PDB file of C-alpha atoms in Angstrom:
ATOM      1  CA  MET A 266      56.551   1.950  78.449  1.00 43.00           C
ATOM      2  CA  SER A 267      53.750  -0.367  79.581  1.00 52.00           C
ATOM      3  CA  ARG A 268      54.807  -3.276  81.754  1.00 66.00           C
ATOM      4  CA  ASN A 269      52.231  -5.345  79.867  1.00 64.00           C
ATOM      5  CA  SER A 270      53.061  -4.097  76.404  1.00 77.00           C
ATOM      6  CA  PHE A 271      53.313  -7.623  74.994  1.00 93.00           C
ATOM      7  CA  ARG A 272      50.426  -9.937  74.227  1.00 93.00           C
ATOM      8  CA  THR A 273      50.019 -13.512  73.137  1.00 93.00           C
ATOM      9  CA  SER A 274      48.119 -14.487  70.002  1.00 87.00           C
ATOM     10  CA  THR A 275      45.040 -14.979  72.194  1.00 87.00           C
ATOM     11  CA  GLY A 276      45.306 -11.455  73.634  1.00 90.00           C
ATOM     12  CA  ARG A 277      46.704 -12.330  77.057  1.00 90.00           C
ATOM     13  CA  SER A 278      49.090  -9.679  78.380  1.00 93.00           C
ATOM     14  CA  VAL A 279      52.571 -10.783  79.403  1.00 95.00           C
ATOM     15  CA  THR A 280      54.564  -8.816  81.955  1.00 95.00           C
ATOM     16  CA  ALA A 281      57.873  -7.456  80.678  1.00 96.00           C
ATOM     17  CA  VAL A 282      60.953  -7.073  82.874  1.00 96.00           C
ATOM     18  CA  THR A 283      63.996  -4.822  82.850  1.00 96.00           C
ATOM     19  CA  ALA A 284      67.527  -6.173  82.627  1.00 96.00           C
ATOM     20  CA  ASP A 285      67.996  -5.702  86.389  1.00 96.00           C
ATOM     21  CA  GLU A 286      64.777  -7.555  87.133  1.00 96.00           C
ATOM     22  CA  MET A 287      65.855 -10.408  84.871  1.00 97.00           C
ATOM     23  CA  ARG A 288      69.157 -10.624  86.752  1.00 96.00           C
ATOM     24  CA  ASP A 289      67.135 -10.987  89.952  1.00 97.00           C
ATOM     25  CA  VAL A 290      65.017 -13.703  88.337  1.00 98.00           C
ATOM     26  CA  ASP A 291      68.128 -15.644  87.347  1.00 97.00           C
ATOM     27  CA  ARG A 292      69.656 -15.175  90.809  1.00 97.00           C
ATOM     28  CA  VAL A 293      66.603 -16.369  92.739  1.00 98.00           C
ATOM     29  CA  ALA A 294      66.045 -19.273  90.348  1.00 98.00           C
ATOM     30  CA  VAL A 295      69.605 -20.530  90.819  1.00 97.00           C
ATOM     31  CA  GLU A 296      70.596 -19.497  94.346  1.00 97.00           C
ATOM     32  CA  ASP A 297      67.296 -19.872  96.201  1.00 98.00           C
ATOM     33  CA  VAL A 298      65.151 -22.318  94.240  1.00 98.00           C
ATOM     34  CA  GLY A 299      67.997 -24.528  92.998  1.00 97.00           C
ATOM     35  CA  LEU A 300      67.392 -24.458  89.254  1.00 97.00           C
ATOM     36  CA  GLN A 301      70.702 -24.969  87.471  1.00 95.00           C
ATOM     37  CA  LEU A 302      71.992 -22.673  84.726  1.00 95.00           C
ATOM     38  CA  LEU A 303      72.662 -25.663  82.464  1.00 96.00           C
ATOM     39  CA  GLN A 304      69.017 -26.747  82.776  1.00 96.00           C
ATOM     40  CA  MET A 305      67.746 -23.346  81.642  1.00 97.00           C
ATOM     41  CA  MET A 306      70.402 -23.178  78.928  1.00 97.00           C
ATOM     42  CA  GLU A 307      69.329 -26.547  77.532  1.00 97.00           C
ATOM     43  CA  ASN A 308      65.736 -25.377  77.200  1.00 97.00           C
ATOM     44  CA  ALA A 309      66.850 -22.108  75.603  1.00 98.00           C
ATOM     45  CA  GLY A 310      69.156 -23.806  73.121  1.00 98.00           C
ATOM     46  CA  ARG A 311      66.626 -26.429  72.100  1.00 98.00           C
ATOM     47  CA  THR A 312      63.924 -23.855  71.424  1.00 98.00           C
ATOM     48  CA  LEU A 313      66.349 -21.574  69.598  1.00 98.00           C
ATOM     49  CA  ALA A 314      67.363 -24.493  67.370  1.00 98.00           C
ATOM     50  CA  TRP A 315      63.706 -25.081  66.443  1.00 98.00           C
ATOM     51  CA  HIS A 316      63.372 -21.490  65.269  1.00 98.00           C
ATOM     52  CA  VAL A 317      66.601 -21.677  63.316  1.00 98.00           C
ATOM     53  CA  ARG A 318      65.360 -24.815  61.559  1.00 98.00           C
ATOM     54  CA  ASP A 319      62.120 -23.005  60.802  1.00 98.00           C
ATOM     55  CA  VAL A 320      63.838 -20.248  58.805  1.00 97.00           C
ATOM     56  CA  ARG A 321      67.035 -21.820  57.504  1.00 96.00           C
ATOM     57  CA  GLU A 322      67.666 -22.472  53.828  1.00 94.00           C
ATOM     58  CA  SER A 323      71.111 -24.031  54.031  1.00 95.00           C
ATOM     59  CA  ASP A 324      73.948 -24.004  56.564  1.00 97.00           C
ATOM     60  CA  VAL A 325      73.994 -22.236  59.944  1.00 98.00           C
ATOM     61  CA  THR A 326      76.636 -20.089  61.624  1.00 98.00           C
ATOM     62  CA  VAL A 327      76.283 -19.423  65.350  1.00 98.00           C
ATOM     63  CA  VAL A 328      78.015 -16.233  66.516  1.00 98.00           C
ATOM     64  CA  ALA A 329      78.604 -16.589  70.245  1.00 98.00           C
ATOM     65  CA  GLY A 330      80.176 -14.731  73.129  1.00 96.00           C
ATOM     66  CA  ASN A 331      80.891 -15.796  76.679  1.00 94.00           C
ATOM     67  CA  GLY A 332      78.352 -16.172  79.486  1.00 90.00           C
ATOM     68  CA  GLY A 333      74.802 -17.438  79.404  1.00 94.00           C
ATOM     69  CA  ASN A 334      73.848 -15.984  76.026  1.00 96.00           C
ATOM     70  CA  GLY A 335      76.859 -17.500  74.330  1.00 97.00           C
ATOM     71  CA  GLY A 336      76.245 -20.792  76.100  1.00 97.00           C
ATOM     72  CA  GLY A 337      72.684 -20.848  74.812  1.00 98.00           C
ATOM     73  CA  GLY A 338      73.952 -20.318  71.280  1.00 98.00           C
ATOM     74  CA  LEU A 339      76.467 -23.140  71.664  1.00 98.00           C
ATOM     75  CA  THR A 340      73.712 -25.430  72.961  1.00 98.00           C
ATOM     76  CA  CYS A 341      71.663 -24.509  69.892  1.00 98.00           C
ATOM     77  CA  ALA A 342      74.622 -25.487  67.686  1.00 98.00           C
ATOM     78  CA  ARG A 343      74.668 -28.941  69.309  1.00 98.00           C
ATOM     79  CA  HIS A 344      70.966 -29.493  68.672  1.00 98.00           C
ATOM     80  CA  LEU A 345      71.384 -28.431  65.049  1.00 98.00           C
ATOM     81  CA  ALA A 346      74.420 -30.679  64.534  1.00 98.00           C
ATOM     82  CA  ASN A 347      72.507 -33.573  66.094  1.00 98.00           C
ATOM     83  CA  ARG A 348      70.073 -33.213  63.182  1.00 98.00           C
ATOM     84  CA  ASP A 349      72.865 -33.276  60.599  1.00 98.00           C
ATOM     85  CA  ILE A 350      72.417 -29.586  59.792  1.00 98.00           C
ATOM     86  CA  PRO A 351      75.727 -28.080  58.606  1.00 97.00           C
ATOM     87  CA  THR A 352      76.647 -25.880  61.554  1.00 98.00           C
ATOM     88  CA  LYS A 353      79.707 -23.954  62.628  1.00 97.00           C
ATOM     89  CA  VAL A 354      80.426 -21.634  65.536  1.00 98.00           C
ATOM     90  CA  VAL A 355      82.277 -18.322  65.404  1.00 98.00           C
ATOM     91  CA  LEU A 356      83.362 -17.054  68.832  1.00 98.00           C
ATOM     92  CA  ASP A 357      84.261 -13.497  69.760  1.00 96.00           C
ATOM     93  CA  ARG A 358      87.390 -14.792  71.527  1.00 96.00           C
ATOM     94  CA  PRO A 359      89.637 -17.867  71.412  1.00 96.00           C
ATOM     95  CA  PRO A 360      87.863 -20.952  72.811  1.00 96.00           C
ATOM     96  CA  GLU A 361      90.331 -21.250  75.690  1.00 96.00           C
ATOM     97  CA  GLU A 362      89.185 -17.841  76.965  1.00 97.00           C
ATOM     98  CA  LEU A 363      85.607 -19.024  77.538  1.00 97.00           C
ATOM     99  CA  ASN A 364      84.601 -19.886  81.082  1.00 96.00           C
ATOM    100  CA  GLY A 365      81.716 -21.386  83.018  1.00 95.00           C
ATOM    101  CA  ALA A 366      78.722 -22.719  81.134  1.00 95.00           C
ATOM    102  CA  ALA A 367      79.937 -21.428  77.766  1.00 97.00           C
ATOM    103  CA  ALA A 368      83.218 -23.323  78.141  1.00 98.00           C
ATOM    104  CA  HIS A 369      81.244 -26.424  79.120  1.00 97.00           C
ATOM    105  CA  GLN A 370      79.079 -26.246  75.994  1.00 98.00           C
ATOM    106  CA  CYS A 371      82.083 -25.521  73.784  1.00 98.00           C
ATOM    107  CA  HIS A 372      83.850 -28.635  75.093  1.00 98.00           C
ATOM    108  CA  ILE A 373      80.869 -30.757  74.036  1.00 98.00           C
ATOM    109  CA  LEU A 374      80.975 -29.281  70.524  1.00 98.00           C
ATOM    110  CA  ASP A 375      84.695 -30.014  70.358  1.00 98.00           C
ATOM    111  CA  GLU A 376      84.000 -33.660  71.220  1.00 98.00           C
ATOM    112  CA  MET A 377      81.398 -33.710  68.432  1.00 98.00           C
ATOM    113  CA  ASP A 378      83.843 -32.219  65.891  1.00 98.00           C
ATOM    114  CA  VAL A 379      81.563 -29.244  65.277  1.00 98.00           C
ATOM    115  CA  PRO A 380      83.772 -26.519  63.740  1.00 97.00           C
ATOM    116  CA  VAL A 381      84.521 -23.772  66.262  1.00 98.00           C
ATOM    117  CA  THR A 382      86.593 -20.772  65.200  1.00 97.00           C
ATOM    118  CA  SER A 383      87.092 -17.191  66.358  1.00 97.00           C
ATOM    119  CA  GLY A 384      87.644 -13.873  64.619  1.00 94.00           C
ATOM    120  CA  VAL A 385      85.251 -11.790  62.530  1.00 95.00           C
ATOM    121  CA  GLU A 386      87.026 -12.927  59.369  1.00 94.00           C
ATOM    122  CA  SER A 387      85.535 -16.387  59.995  1.00 94.00           C
ATOM    123  CA  LEU A 388      82.183 -14.949  58.890  1.00 93.00           C
ATOM    124  CA  GLY A 389      83.626 -14.279  55.460  1.00 87.00           C
ATOM    125  CA  ASP A 390      82.429 -17.538  53.896  1.00 82.00           C
ATOM    126  CA  ALA A 391      78.770 -17.035  54.851  1.00 87.00           C
ATOM    127  CA  ASP A 392      76.614 -16.577  51.756  1.00 89.00           C
ATOM    128  CA  GLU A 393      73.075 -15.364  51.090  1.00 90.00           C
ATOM    129  CA  ARG A 394      71.601 -18.675  52.233  1.00 93.00           C
ATOM    130  CA  THR A 395      73.518 -18.969  55.508  1.00 96.00           C
ATOM    131  CA  THR A 396      71.369 -18.511  58.594  1.00 97.00           C
ATOM    132  CA  ILE A 397      73.053 -16.519  61.360  1.00 98.00           C
ATOM    133  CA  VAL A 398      72.368 -17.131  65.045  1.00 98.00           C
ATOM    134  CA  ASP A 399      73.120 -14.055  67.137  1.00 98.00           C
ATOM    135  CA  ALA A 400      74.195 -15.235  70.600  1.00 98.00           C
ATOM    136  CA  LEU A 401      76.847 -12.595  71.073  1.00 97.00           C
ATOM    137  CA  ILE A 402      75.808 -10.365  73.987  1.00 94.00           C
ATOM    138  CA  GLY A 403      72.296 -10.842  75.442  1.00 87.00           C
ATOM    139  CA  TYR A 404      70.526  -8.782  78.095  1.00 91.00           C
ATOM    140  CA  GLY A 405      73.671  -7.962  80.098  1.00 85.00           C
ATOM    141  CA  LEU A 406      74.869  -5.114  77.870  1.00 82.00           C
ATOM    142  CA  GLY A 407      75.546  -2.125  80.124  1.00 79.00           C
ATOM    143  CA  GLY A 408      77.064   0.468  77.797  1.00 85.00           C
ATOM    144  CA  GLU A 409      78.198   1.183  74.276  1.00 89.00           C
ATOM    145  CA  VAL A 410      79.159  -1.877  72.255  1.00 88.00           C
ATOM    146  CA  ARG A 411      82.942  -2.172  72.290  1.00 89.00           C
ATOM    147  CA  PRO A 412      85.384  -3.830  69.915  1.00 90.00           C
ATOM    148  CA  PRO A 413      85.484  -6.519  68.765  1.00 92.00           C
ATOM    149  CA  ALA A 414      81.736  -7.043  69.306  1.00 93.00           C
ATOM    150  CA  ASP A 415      80.866  -4.074  67.101  1.00 94.00           C
ATOM    151  CA  GLU A 416      82.765  -5.658  64.217  1.00 95.00           C
ATOM    152  CA  TYR A 417      80.831  -8.927  64.569  1.00 96.00           C
ATOM    153  CA  ILE A 418      77.523  -7.052  64.664  1.00 96.00           C
ATOM    154  CA  ASP A 419      78.429  -4.995  61.613  1.00 95.00           C
ATOM    155  CA  ARG A 420      79.366  -8.141  59.705  1.00 95.00           C
ATOM    156  CA  MET A 421      76.169  -9.977  60.732  1.00 96.00           C
ATOM    157  CA  ASN A 422      74.103  -7.060  59.447  1.00 94.00           C
ATOM    158  CA  ASP A 423      75.957  -7.154  56.130  1.00 93.00           C
ATOM    159  CA  LEU A 424      74.932 -10.759  55.516  1.00 93.00           C
ATOM    160  CA  SER A 425      71.747 -11.357  53.547  1.00 88.00           C
ATOM    161  CA  GLY A 426      70.544 -14.618  55.105  1.00 93.00           C
ATOM    162  CA  SER A 427      68.047 -14.849  57.964  1.00 96.00           C
ATOM    163  CA  THR A 428      69.238 -13.852  61.429  1.00 97.00           C
ATOM    164  CA  VAL A 429      67.790 -15.203  64.670  1.00 98.00           C
ATOM    165  CA  SER A 430      68.762 -13.463  67.926  1.00 98.00           C
ATOM    166  CA  LEU A 431      68.756 -15.142  71.316  1.00 98.00           C
ATOM    167  CA  ASP A 432      66.983 -13.257  74.120  1.00 97.00           C
ATOM    168  CA  VAL A 433      67.864  -9.698  72.996  1.00 97.00           C
ATOM    169  CA  PRO A 434      69.451  -8.599  69.708  1.00 97.00           C
ATOM    170  CA  SER A 435      73.114  -7.838  70.354  1.00 96.00           C
ATOM    171  CA  GLY A 436      73.645  -4.106  70.756  1.00 95.00           C
ATOM    172  CA  ILE A 437      70.126  -3.355  72.029  1.00 95.00           C
ATOM    173  CA  ASP A 438      69.597  -2.140  75.588  1.00 94.00           C
ATOM    174  CA  ALA A 439      67.268  -4.773  77.049  1.00 95.00           C
ATOM    175  CA  THR A 440      65.527  -2.224  79.278  1.00 94.00           C
ATOM    176  CA  THR A 441      65.107   0.814  77.030  1.00 93.00           C
ATOM    177  CA  GLY A 442      65.345  -0.610  73.519  1.00 93.00           C
ATOM    178  CA  ASP A 443      68.035   1.936  72.636  1.00 92.00           C
ATOM    179  CA  SER A 444      70.741   0.954  70.188  1.00 92.00           C
ATOM    180  CA  LEU A 445      74.057   1.171  72.023  1.00 90.00           C
ATOM    181  CA  GLY A 446      76.176   1.684  68.947  1.00 90.00           C
ATOM    182  CA  GLU A 447      76.080  -1.146  66.421  1.00 89.00           C
ATOM    183  CA  ALA A 448      73.023  -3.405  66.875  1.00 94.00           C
ATOM    184  CA  VAL A 449      71.849  -6.582  65.167  1.00 96.00           C
ATOM    185  CA  ALA A 450      68.649  -6.267  63.112  1.00 94.00           C
ATOM    186  CA  PRO A 451      67.211  -9.802  63.325  1.00 96.00           C
ATOM    187  CA  ASP A 452      64.394 -11.435  61.413  1.00 96.00           C
ATOM    188  CA  ARG A 453      63.206 -12.926  64.673  1.00 97.00           C
ATOM    189  CA  THR A 454      64.165 -12.875  68.344  1.00 97.00           C
ATOM    190  CA  VAL A 455      63.659 -15.748  70.771  1.00 98.00           C
ATOM    191  CA  THR A 456      63.548 -14.144  74.209  1.00 98.00           C
ATOM    192  CA  LEU A 457      63.680 -16.168  77.408  1.00 98.00           C
ATOM    193  CA  ALA A 458      61.340 -16.580  80.384  1.00 97.00           C
ATOM    194  CA  LEU A 459      59.725 -13.131  80.132  1.00 97.00           C
ATOM    195  CA  PRO A 460      59.989 -10.425  77.456  1.00 97.00           C
ATOM    196  CA  LYS A 461      62.363  -7.577  78.188  1.00 96.00           C
ATOM    197  CA  THR A 462      60.900  -4.060  78.214  1.00 95.00           C
ATOM    198  CA  GLY A 463      63.259  -2.891  75.467  1.00 94.00           C
ATOM    199  CA  LEU A 464      62.003  -5.467  72.996  1.00 95.00           C
ATOM    200  CA  ASP A 465      59.295  -3.046  71.941  1.00 87.00           C
ATOM    201  CA  ALA A 466      61.903  -1.499  69.666  1.00 76.00           C
ATOM    202  CA  PRO A 467      63.674  -4.192  67.569  1.00 71.00           C
ATOM    203  CA  THR A 468      62.300  -5.266  64.216  1.00 75.00           C
ATOM    204  CA  GLY A 469      61.349  -8.802  63.300  1.00 91.00           C
ATOM    205  CA  ARG A 470      59.081 -11.345  64.914  1.00 96.00           C
ATOM    206  CA  LEU A 471      59.268 -11.912  68.660  1.00 97.00           C
ATOM    207  CA  TYR A 472      58.894 -15.266  70.395  1.00 97.00           C
ATOM    208  CA  LEU A 473      58.955 -16.163  74.082  1.00 98.00           C
ATOM    209  CA  ALA A 474      60.605 -19.416  75.186  1.00 98.00           C
ATOM    210  CA  ASP A 475      59.808 -21.373  78.339  1.00 98.00           C
ATOM    211  CA  ILE A 476      63.103 -22.180  80.085  1.00 97.00           C
ATOM    212  CA  SER A 477      61.399 -23.875  83.076  1.00 95.00           C
ATOM    213  CA  ILE A 478      61.573 -21.060  85.643  1.00 97.00           C
ATOM    214  CA  PRO A 479      58.845 -21.884  88.207  1.00 96.00           C
ATOM    215  CA  ARG A 480      56.211 -19.382  89.252  1.00 97.00           C
ATOM    216  CA  THR A 481      57.562 -19.210  92.796  1.00 98.00           C
ATOM    217  CA  VAL A 482      60.584 -17.276  91.489  1.00 98.00           C
ATOM    218  CA  TYR A 483      58.380 -14.485  90.168  1.00 97.00           C
ATOM    219  CA  ASP A 484      56.200 -14.533  93.287  1.00 97.00           C
ATOM    220  CA  ARG A 485      59.238 -14.043  95.521  1.00 98.00           C
ATOM    221  CA  LEU A 486      60.258 -11.003  93.488  1.00 97.00           C
ATOM    222  CA  GLY A 487      56.788  -9.486  93.326  1.00 96.00           C
ATOM    223  CA  ILE A 488      56.598  -9.833  89.539  1.00 96.00           C
ATOM    224  CA  GLU A 489      53.080 -10.304  88.240  1.00 93.00           C
ATOM    225  CA  TYR A 490      53.025 -13.613  86.396  1.00 94.00           C
ATOM    226  CA  GLU A 491      50.412 -15.788  84.780  1.00 92.00           C
ATOM    227  CA  PRO A 492      51.942 -18.763  82.912  1.00 92.00           C
ATOM    228  CA  PRO A 493      51.476 -17.896  79.225  1.00 94.00           C
ATOM    229  CA  PHE A 494      52.662 -21.102  77.579  1.00 94.00           C
ATOM    230  CA  GLY A 495      49.818 -23.578  78.006  1.00 91.00           C
ATOM    231  CA  ASP A 496      50.881 -26.802  76.268  1.00 93.00           C
ATOM    232  CA  ASP A 497      53.606 -25.106  74.229  1.00 95.00           C
ATOM    233  CA  ASP A 498      57.337 -24.651  74.826  1.00 96.00           C
ATOM    234  CA  TRP A 499      57.287 -21.243  73.116  1.00 97.00           C
ATOM    235  CA  ILE A 500      54.738 -18.691  71.956  1.00 97.00           C
ATOM    236  CA  ARG A 501      54.699 -15.730  69.608  1.00 96.00           C
ATOM    237  CA  LEU A 502      54.300 -12.302  71.162  1.00 96.00           C
ATOM    238  CA  LYS A 503      52.711  -9.217  69.667  1.00 91.00           C
ATOM    239  CA  ARG A 504      54.074  -5.771  70.502  1.00 83.00           C
TER     240      ARG A 504
END
């Protein structure tokens, strides 16, 4: 697979990274450069919320897991609720089992009285106009999708409204594009910082969001990088 298999609307190639390389990017950004996870998460969630507003017809349900991907989805839910968009969150575990940044974002939603539930049955009241935000797994998937995540993915795919995935559709190997069991089939994916090599495979439109990682991070890791965003916070990519 070409490392520059993605292009902007103007034809500029954009380097793609594997899941391991993206872990290194996150590590250097936080541990060496000093960028905070919550800063990157805020940028991700705000941009994701814009794309959800762009496709939504009615209410929004955010399906979120733990970790950075789930935290980004929860941040998105806050931005949507701030605009009086009917929004609820369905977690893959009880809220008290979240930790780190995801727990932090969930606490804010609790203070805002945004509905937060858990259990796949909570997706039962979504109708054909409900927009689904897939923030369940992200690029960290390292093997076959296990219960209960597979049940959430199966239910999301059964719903007829638009689905927007954050970073990588849940169930897709970020490096190879292989489906690791059940996988979300989104209408669009908002990937973060750089496209992942496996995003050649999923269907739907692909967008790249700027989450404020400075060029020095990529330089330190030897990743070829030319800032693709210009004056924009996100751009569409062509496969």
